JSON list of C-alpha atoms in Angstrom, two decimals:
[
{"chain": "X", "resi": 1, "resn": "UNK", "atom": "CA", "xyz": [-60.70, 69.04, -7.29]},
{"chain": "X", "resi": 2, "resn": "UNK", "atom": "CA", "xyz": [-57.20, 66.86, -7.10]},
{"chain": "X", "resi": 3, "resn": "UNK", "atom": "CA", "xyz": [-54.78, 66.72, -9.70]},
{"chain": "X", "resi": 4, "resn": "UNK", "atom": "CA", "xyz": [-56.56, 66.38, -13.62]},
{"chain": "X", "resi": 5, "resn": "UNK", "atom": "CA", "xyz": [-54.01, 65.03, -15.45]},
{"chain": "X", "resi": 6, "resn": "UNK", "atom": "CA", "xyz": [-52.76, 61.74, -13.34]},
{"chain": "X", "resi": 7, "resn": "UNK", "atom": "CA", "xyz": [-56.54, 61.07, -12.72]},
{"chain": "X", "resi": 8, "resn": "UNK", "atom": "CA", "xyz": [-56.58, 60.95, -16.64]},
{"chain": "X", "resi": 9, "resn": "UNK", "atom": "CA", "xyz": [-53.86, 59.19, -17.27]},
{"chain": "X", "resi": 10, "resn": "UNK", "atom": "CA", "xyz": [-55.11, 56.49, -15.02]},
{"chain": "X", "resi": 11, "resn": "UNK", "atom": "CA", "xyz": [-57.96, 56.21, -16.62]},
{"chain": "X", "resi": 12, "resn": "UNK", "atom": "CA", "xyz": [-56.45, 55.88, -19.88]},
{"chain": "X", "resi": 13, "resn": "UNK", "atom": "CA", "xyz": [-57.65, 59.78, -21.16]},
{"chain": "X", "resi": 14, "resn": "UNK", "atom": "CA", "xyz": [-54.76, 60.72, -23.56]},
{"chain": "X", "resi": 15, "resn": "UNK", "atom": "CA", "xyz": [-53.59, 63.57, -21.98]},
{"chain": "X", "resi": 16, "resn": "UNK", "atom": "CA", "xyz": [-50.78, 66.46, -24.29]},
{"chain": "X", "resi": 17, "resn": "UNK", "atom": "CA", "xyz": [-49.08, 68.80, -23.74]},
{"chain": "X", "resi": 18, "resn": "UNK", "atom": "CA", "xyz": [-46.91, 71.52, -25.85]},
{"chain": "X", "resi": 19, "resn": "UNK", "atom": "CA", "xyz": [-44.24, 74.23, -25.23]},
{"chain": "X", "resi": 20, "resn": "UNK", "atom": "CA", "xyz": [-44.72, 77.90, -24.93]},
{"chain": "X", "resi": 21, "resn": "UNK", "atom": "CA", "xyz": [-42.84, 81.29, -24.08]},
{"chain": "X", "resi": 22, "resn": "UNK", "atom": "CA", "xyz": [-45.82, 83.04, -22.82]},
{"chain": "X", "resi": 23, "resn": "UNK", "atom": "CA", "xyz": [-46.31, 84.30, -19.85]},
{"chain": "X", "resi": 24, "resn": "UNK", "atom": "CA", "xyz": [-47.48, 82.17, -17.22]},
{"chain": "X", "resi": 25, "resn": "UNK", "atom": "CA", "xyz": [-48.05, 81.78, -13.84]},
{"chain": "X", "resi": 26, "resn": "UNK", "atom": "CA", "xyz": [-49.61, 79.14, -11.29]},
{"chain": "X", "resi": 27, "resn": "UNK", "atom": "CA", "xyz": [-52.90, 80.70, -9.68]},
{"chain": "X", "resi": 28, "resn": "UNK", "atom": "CA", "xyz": [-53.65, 77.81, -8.17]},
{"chain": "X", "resi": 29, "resn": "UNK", "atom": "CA", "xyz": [-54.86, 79.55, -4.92]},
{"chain": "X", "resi": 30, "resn": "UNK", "atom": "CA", "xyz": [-56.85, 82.58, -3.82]},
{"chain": "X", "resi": 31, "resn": "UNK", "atom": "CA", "xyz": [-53.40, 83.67, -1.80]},
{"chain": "X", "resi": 32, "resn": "UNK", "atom": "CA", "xyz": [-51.10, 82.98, -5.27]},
{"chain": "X", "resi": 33, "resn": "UNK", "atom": "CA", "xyz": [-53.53, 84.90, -7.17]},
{"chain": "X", "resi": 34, "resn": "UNK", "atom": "CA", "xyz": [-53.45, 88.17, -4.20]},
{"chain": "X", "resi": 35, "resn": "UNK", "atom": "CA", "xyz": [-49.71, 87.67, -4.67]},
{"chain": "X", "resi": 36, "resn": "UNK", "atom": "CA", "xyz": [-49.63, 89.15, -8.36]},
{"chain": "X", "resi": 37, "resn": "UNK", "atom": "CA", "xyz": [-49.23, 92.35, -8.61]},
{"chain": "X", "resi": 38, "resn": "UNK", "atom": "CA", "xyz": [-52.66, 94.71, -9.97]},
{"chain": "X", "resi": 39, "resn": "UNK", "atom": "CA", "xyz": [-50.48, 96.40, -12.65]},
{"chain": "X", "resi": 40, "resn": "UNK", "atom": "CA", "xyz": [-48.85, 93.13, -14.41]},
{"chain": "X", "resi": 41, "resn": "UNK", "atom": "CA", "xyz": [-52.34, 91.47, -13.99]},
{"chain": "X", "resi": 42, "resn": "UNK", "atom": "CA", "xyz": [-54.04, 94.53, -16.04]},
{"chain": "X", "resi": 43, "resn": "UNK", "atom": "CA", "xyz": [-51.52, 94.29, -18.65]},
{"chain": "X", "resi": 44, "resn": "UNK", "atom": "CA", "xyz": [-51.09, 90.74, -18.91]},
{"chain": "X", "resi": 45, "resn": "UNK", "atom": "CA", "xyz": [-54.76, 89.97, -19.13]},
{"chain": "X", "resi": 46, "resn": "UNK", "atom": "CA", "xyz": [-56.22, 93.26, -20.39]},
{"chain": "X", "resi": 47, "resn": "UNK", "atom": "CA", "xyz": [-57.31, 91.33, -24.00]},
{"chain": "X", "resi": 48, "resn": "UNK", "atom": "CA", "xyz": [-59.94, 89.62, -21.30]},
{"chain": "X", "resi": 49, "resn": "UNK", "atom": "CA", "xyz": [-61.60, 92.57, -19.99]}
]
């Protein structure tokens, strides 16, 4: 997929951004993702299930 926001930028998208204190964390991979632990996932993200 590459990178969304410099592809935007160059093709003159207006791209925005804003600040946050919630949790977050880069998924951007299958291993990242396997890296999280089951417990923090289920209450981080138990409002989605």
């Amino acid at each position: 997929m590459g990178h969304v926001i410099p592809h935007l930028v160059r093709i003159g998208k207006p791209v925005y951004g804003y600040l946050s204190d919630a949790f977050w964390y880069d998924v951007g991979s299958t291993e990242a993702y396997e890296k999280l632990s089951p417990k923090l996932v289920e209450e981080t993200f138990s409002y989605l299930f």
